[in-house]
Coordinates of C-alpha atoms in Angstrom, one line a residue:
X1 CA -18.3 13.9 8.9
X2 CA -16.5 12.7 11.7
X3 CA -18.3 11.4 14.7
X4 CA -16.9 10.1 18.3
X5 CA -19.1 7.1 19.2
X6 CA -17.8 5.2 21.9
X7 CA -14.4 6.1 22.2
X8 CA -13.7 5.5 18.9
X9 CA -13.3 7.9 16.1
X10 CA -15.8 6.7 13.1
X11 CA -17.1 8.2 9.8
X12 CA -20.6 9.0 9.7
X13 CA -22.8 6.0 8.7
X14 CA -20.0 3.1 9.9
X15 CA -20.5 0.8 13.4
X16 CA -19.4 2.2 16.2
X17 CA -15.9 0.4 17.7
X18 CA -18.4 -1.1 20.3
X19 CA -21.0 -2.3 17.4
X20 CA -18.3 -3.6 15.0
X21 CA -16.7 -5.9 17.5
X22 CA -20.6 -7.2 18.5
X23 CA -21.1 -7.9 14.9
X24 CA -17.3 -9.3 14.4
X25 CA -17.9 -11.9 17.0
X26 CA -20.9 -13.7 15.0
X27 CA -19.0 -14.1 11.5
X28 CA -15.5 -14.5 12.3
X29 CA -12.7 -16.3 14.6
X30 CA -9.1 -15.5 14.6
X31 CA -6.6 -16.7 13.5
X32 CA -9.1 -16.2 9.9
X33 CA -10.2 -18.6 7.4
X34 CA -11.4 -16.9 5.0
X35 CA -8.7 -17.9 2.4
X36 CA -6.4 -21.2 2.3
X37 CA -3.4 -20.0 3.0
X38 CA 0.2 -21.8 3.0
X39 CA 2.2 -23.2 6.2
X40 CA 5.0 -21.1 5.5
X41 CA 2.2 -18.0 5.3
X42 CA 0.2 -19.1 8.4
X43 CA 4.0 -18.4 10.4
X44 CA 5.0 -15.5 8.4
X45 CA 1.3 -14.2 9.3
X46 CA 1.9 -15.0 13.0
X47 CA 5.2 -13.4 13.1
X48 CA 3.2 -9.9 11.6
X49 CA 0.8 -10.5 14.0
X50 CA 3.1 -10.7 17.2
X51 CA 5.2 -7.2 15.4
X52 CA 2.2 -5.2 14.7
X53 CA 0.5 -6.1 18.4
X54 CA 4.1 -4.3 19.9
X55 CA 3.4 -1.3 18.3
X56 CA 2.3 0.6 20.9
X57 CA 0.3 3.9 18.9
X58 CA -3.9 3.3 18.1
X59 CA -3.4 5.0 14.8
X60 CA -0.4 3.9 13.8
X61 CA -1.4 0.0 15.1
X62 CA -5.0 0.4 13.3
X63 CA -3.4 1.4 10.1
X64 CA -1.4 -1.5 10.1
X65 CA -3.9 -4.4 11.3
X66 CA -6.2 -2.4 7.8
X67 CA -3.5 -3.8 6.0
X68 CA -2.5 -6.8 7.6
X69 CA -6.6 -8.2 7.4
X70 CA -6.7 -6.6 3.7
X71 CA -4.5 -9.4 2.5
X72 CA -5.5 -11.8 4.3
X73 CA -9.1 -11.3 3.5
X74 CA -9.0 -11.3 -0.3
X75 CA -8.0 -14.3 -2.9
X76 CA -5.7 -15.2 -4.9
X77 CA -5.3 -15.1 -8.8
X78 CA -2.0 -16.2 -9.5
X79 CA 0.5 -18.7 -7.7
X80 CA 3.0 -16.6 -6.6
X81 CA 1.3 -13.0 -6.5
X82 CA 3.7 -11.4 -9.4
X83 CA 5.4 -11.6 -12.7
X84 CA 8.0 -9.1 -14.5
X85 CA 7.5 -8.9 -18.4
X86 CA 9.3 -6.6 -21.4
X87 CA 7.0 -3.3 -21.7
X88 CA 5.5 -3.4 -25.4
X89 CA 8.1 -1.7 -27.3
X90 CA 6.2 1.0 -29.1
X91 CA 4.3 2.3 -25.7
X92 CA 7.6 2.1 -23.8
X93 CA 9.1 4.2 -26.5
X94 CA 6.7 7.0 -26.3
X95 CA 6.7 7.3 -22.6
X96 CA 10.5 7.3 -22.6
X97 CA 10.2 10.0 -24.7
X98 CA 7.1 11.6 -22.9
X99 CA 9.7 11.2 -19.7
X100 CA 12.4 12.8 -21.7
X101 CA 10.6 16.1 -22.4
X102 CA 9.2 16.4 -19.0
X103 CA 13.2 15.8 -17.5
X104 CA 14.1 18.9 -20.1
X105 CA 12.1 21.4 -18.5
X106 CA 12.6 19.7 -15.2
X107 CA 11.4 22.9 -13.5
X108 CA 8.1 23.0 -14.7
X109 CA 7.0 19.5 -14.0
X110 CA 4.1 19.6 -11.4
X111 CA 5.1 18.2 -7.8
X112 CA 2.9 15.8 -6.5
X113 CA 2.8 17.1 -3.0
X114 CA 3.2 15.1 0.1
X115 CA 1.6 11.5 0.3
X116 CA 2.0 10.2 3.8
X117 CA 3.5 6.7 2.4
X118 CA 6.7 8.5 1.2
X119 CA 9.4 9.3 2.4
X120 CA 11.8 12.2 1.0
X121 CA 13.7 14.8 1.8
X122 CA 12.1 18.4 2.2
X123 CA 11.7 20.1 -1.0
X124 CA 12.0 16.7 -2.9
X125 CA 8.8 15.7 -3.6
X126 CA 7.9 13.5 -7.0
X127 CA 7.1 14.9 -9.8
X128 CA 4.6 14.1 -12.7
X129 CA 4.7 13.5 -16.0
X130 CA 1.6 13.7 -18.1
X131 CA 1.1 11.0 -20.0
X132 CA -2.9 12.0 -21.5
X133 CA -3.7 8.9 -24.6
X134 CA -0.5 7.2 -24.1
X135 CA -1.8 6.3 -20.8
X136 CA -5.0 5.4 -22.2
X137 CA -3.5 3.3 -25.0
X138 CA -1.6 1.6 -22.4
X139 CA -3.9 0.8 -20.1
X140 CA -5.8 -0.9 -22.7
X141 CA -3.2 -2.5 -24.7
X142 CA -2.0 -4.7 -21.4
X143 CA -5.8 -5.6 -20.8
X144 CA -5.7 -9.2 -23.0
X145 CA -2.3 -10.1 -21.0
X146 CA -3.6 -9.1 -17.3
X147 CA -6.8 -11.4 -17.8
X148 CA -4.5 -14.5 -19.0
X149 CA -2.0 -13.8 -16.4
X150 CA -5.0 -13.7 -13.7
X151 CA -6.3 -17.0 -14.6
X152 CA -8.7 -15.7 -17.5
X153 CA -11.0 -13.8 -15.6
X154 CA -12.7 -10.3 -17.0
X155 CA -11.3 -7.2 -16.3
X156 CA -12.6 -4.2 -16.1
X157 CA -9.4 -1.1 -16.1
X158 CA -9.9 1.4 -13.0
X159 CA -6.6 3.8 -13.0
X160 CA -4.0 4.7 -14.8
X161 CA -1.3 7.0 -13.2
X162 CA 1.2 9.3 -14.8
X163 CA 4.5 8.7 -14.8
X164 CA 5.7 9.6 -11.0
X165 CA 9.2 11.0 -10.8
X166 CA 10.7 9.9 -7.4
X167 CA 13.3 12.2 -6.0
X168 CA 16.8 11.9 -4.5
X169 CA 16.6 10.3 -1.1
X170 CA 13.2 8.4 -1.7
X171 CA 11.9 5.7 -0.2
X172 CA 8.5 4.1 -0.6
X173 CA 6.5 2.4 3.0
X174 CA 5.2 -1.6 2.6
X175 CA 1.7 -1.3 1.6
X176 CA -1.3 -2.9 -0.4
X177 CA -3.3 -0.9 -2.4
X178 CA -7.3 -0.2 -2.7
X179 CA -9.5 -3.3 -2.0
X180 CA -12.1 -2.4 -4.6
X181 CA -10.1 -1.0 -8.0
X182 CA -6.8 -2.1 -7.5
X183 CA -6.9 -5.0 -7.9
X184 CA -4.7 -6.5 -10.7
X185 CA -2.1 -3.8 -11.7
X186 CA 1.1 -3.0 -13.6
X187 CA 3.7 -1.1 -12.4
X188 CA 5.3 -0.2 -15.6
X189 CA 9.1 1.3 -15.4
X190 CA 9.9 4.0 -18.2
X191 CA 13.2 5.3 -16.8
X192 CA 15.5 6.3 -14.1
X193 CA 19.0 8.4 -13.5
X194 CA 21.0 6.8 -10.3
X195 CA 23.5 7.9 -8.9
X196 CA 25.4 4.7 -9.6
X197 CA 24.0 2.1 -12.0
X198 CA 25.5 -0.6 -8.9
X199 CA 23.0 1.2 -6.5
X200 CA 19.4 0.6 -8.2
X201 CA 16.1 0.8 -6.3
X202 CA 14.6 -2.6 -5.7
X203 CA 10.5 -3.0 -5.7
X204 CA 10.1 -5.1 -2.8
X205 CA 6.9 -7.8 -2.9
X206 CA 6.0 -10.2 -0.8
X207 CA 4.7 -12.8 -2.5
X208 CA 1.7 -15.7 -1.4
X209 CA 3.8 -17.4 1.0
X210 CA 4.6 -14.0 2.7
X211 CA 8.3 -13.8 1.4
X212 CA 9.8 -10.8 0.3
X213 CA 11.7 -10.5 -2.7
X214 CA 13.8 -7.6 -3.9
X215 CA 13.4 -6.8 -7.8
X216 CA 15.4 -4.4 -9.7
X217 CA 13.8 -3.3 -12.8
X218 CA 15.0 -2.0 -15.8
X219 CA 13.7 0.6 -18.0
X220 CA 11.2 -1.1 -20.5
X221 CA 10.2 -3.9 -17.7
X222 CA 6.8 -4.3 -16.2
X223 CA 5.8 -6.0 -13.1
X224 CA 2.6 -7.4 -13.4
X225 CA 1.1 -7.9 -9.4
X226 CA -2.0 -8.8 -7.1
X227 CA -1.6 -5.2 -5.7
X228 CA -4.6 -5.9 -3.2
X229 CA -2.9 -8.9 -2.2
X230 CA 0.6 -8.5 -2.3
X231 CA 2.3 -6.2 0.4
X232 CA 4.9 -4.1 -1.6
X233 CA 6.9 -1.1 -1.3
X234 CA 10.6 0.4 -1.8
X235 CA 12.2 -0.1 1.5
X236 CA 16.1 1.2 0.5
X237 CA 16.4 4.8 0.0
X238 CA 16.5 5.8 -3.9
X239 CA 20.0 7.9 -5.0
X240 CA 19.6 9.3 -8.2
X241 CA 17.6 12.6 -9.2
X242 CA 15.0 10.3 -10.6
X243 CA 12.8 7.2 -11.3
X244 CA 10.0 7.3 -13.1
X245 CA 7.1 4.8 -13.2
X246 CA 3.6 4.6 -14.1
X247 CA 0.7 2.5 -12.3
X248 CA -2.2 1.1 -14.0
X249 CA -4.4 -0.8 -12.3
X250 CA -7.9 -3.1 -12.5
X251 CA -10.7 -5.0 -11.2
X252 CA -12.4 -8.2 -12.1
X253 CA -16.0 -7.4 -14.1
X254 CA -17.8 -10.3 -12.1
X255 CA -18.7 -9.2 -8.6
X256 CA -19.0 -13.0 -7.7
X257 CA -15.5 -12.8 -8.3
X258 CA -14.5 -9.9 -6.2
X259 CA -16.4 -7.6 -4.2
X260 CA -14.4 -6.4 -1.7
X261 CA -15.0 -2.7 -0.1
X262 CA -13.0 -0.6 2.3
X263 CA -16.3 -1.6 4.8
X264 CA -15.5 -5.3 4.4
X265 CA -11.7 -4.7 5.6
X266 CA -12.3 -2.4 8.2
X267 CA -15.7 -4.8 9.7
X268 CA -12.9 -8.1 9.5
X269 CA -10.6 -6.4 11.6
X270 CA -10.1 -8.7 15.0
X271 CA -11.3 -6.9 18.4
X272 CA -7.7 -7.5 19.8
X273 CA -6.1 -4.9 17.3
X274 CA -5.9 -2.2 20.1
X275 CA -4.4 -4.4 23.2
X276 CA -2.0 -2.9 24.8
X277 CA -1.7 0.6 23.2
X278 CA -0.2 3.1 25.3
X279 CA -0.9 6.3 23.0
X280 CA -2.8 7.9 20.1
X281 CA -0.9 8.5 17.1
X282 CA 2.3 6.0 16.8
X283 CA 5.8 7.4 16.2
X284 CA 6.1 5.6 12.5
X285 CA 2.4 6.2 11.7
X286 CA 2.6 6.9 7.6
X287 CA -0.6 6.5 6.9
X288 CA -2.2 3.4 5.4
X289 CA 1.3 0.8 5.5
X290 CA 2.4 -1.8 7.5
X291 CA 5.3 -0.2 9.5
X292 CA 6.4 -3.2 11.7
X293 CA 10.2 -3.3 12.8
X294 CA 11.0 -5.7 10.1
X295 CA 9.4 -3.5 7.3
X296 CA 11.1 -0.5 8.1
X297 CA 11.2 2.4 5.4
X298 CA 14.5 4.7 4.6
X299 CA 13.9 7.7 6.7
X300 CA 10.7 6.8 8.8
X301 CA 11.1 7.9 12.7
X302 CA 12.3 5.5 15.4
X303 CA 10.2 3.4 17.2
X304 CA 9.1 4.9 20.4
X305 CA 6.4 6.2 22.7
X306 CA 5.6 9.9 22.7
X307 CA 8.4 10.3 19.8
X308 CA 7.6 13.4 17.5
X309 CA 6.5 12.4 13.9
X310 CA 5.7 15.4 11.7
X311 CA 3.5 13.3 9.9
X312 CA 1.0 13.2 13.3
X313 CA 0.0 17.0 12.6
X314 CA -2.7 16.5 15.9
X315 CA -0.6 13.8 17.4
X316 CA -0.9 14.0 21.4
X317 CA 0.4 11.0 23.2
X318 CA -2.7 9.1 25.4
X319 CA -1.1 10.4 28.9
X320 CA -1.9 14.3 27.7
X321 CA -5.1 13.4 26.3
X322 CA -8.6 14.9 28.0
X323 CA -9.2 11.3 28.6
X324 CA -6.7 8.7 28.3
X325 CA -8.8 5.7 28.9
X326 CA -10.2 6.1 25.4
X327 CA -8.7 5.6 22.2
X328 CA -9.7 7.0 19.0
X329 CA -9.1 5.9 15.4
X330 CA -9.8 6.6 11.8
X331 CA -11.3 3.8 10.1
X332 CA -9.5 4.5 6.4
X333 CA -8.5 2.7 3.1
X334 CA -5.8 1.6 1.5
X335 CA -3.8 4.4 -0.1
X336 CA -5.5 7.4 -1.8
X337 CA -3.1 7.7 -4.5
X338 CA -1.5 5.0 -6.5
X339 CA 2.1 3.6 -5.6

């Protein structure tokens, strides 16, 4: 249920945009200080800050200040935020072969649909690969290493994906995933076709300085990662007819540890988000991702106001709107799907 309290678009049983900002005001200042953070993160941070406040859409700027609070919000685990490691050999080898099948009867493989946070060309939508126990087994065989890598904490596992199939002309938005299960995770690389083996497809990561750093992983290589933390995505545009991954993911056992809800994010977003926004939607709105200029995705829309995105089925710029002195957002999560 959807109701319009103020001006503001809310889901039933959350604050009102008026109510939230009340209650923001008595817990919170800005810039935050909920976690230490690093000089050189402070000025990356104020950079974002400055990028995301130009963007002049309320969806597509609220989507992004989600994110943007999201990692500042949360701890860290680790002291740079990710670590690539060999794939245990005997699980890599039976989801290569897993792969392998599924790339046989390429036609059959079930298509994932659209997700809003990528980009690919029409009719080119990933595909799935089953994995069924081998996912299990492999969720629970990098358990022991995820807990040492994390400091020694508990963990309990939350997800474990299939094996996504990217298609030709791919490209992945800069994102962080969900606040509450995804919390330590794996992205685990079973095997790709490119185009040209001198053209791979970099994971991008920024790490807990706010760097980014490209990464180009080979089959049987796993990235371990604070996905709640870290803001990662595939900027570059994939060329190949496929790359196939699979996500597992986890949270810490002790809620003294981590306890962080979708509520918690949305309730620590600053009342300034929405200065200066001139209409609803946003022309690069793609769902829950930071879309600044300097994270741009392959094939995401120019910046501009009033420019179509398909993406924005009900998008109607502020200046058509029945009343334009009121903007309305969606208060969502992090990505409904892992990526």
């Amino acid at each position: 249920l959807i109701l319009a309290l103020c001006g503001v678009t809310v889901q039933a049983g959350r604050l009102s945009e008026h109510e939230r900002v009340k209650q923001w005001r008595l817990k919170n200042t800005w810039p935050p200080t909920w976690q230490k953070e690093s000089e050189q993160y402070k000025a990356n941070m104020e950079k974002r800050e400055r990028l995301i406040q130009a963007i002049p859409g309320s969806d597509e700027r609220w989507e992004n200040w989600m994110q943007f609070t999201q990692q500042r919000l949360v701890p860290t685990f680790t002291d740079v935020g990710f670590k690539l490691l060999k794939t245990p050999s005997d699980l890599q080898a039976k989801m290569a072969a897993a792969v392998q099948a599924g790339v046989d009867n390429w036609d059959q493989l079930r298509s994932e649909g659209n997700v809003n946070a990528i980009y690919q060309r029409p009719g080119m939508q990933p595909k799935m690969v089953n994995l069924h126990q081998v996912a299990r087994e492999l969720h629970m065989a990098l358990l022991p290493g995820m807990e040492e890598w994390a400091g020694g904490i508990k963990l309990k596992p939350t997800s474990a994906y299939g094996v996504r199939l990217y298609q030709n002309g791919s490209s992945l938005v800069m994102h962080n995933d969900k606040p509450f299960t995804h919390v330590i995770s794996a992205i685990v690389h079973v095997a790709h076709e490119y185009d040209n083996e001198d053209e791979p497809w970099p994971i991008e990561i920024e790490d807990h300085d706010g760097n980014l750093h490209q990464l180009n992983m080979e089959a049987g290589e796993m990235l371990y990662y604070e996905s709640a933390k870290c803001l990662h995505g595939r900027m570059t545009e994939f060329k190949g007819k496929y790359y196939g991954s699979i996500f597992v993911h986890y949270q810490p056992v002790d809620l003294d540890v981590w306890n962080y809800q979708v509520e918690d994010v949305i309730n620590a977003v600053p009342p300034h988000w929405k200065d200066g926004t001139i209409e609803d939607k946003g022309s690069r709105w793609a769902g829950q991702a930071i879309t600044t200029d300097d994270r741009v995705a392959h094939g995401a829309p120019p910046r501009g106001v009033g420019v179509h995105n398909h993406r924005n089925k009900n998008y109607i710029p502020l200046k058509d709107a029945p009343n334009p002195q009121q903007l309305e957002r969606t208060s969502v999560s992090a990505p409904d799907r892992d990526l």
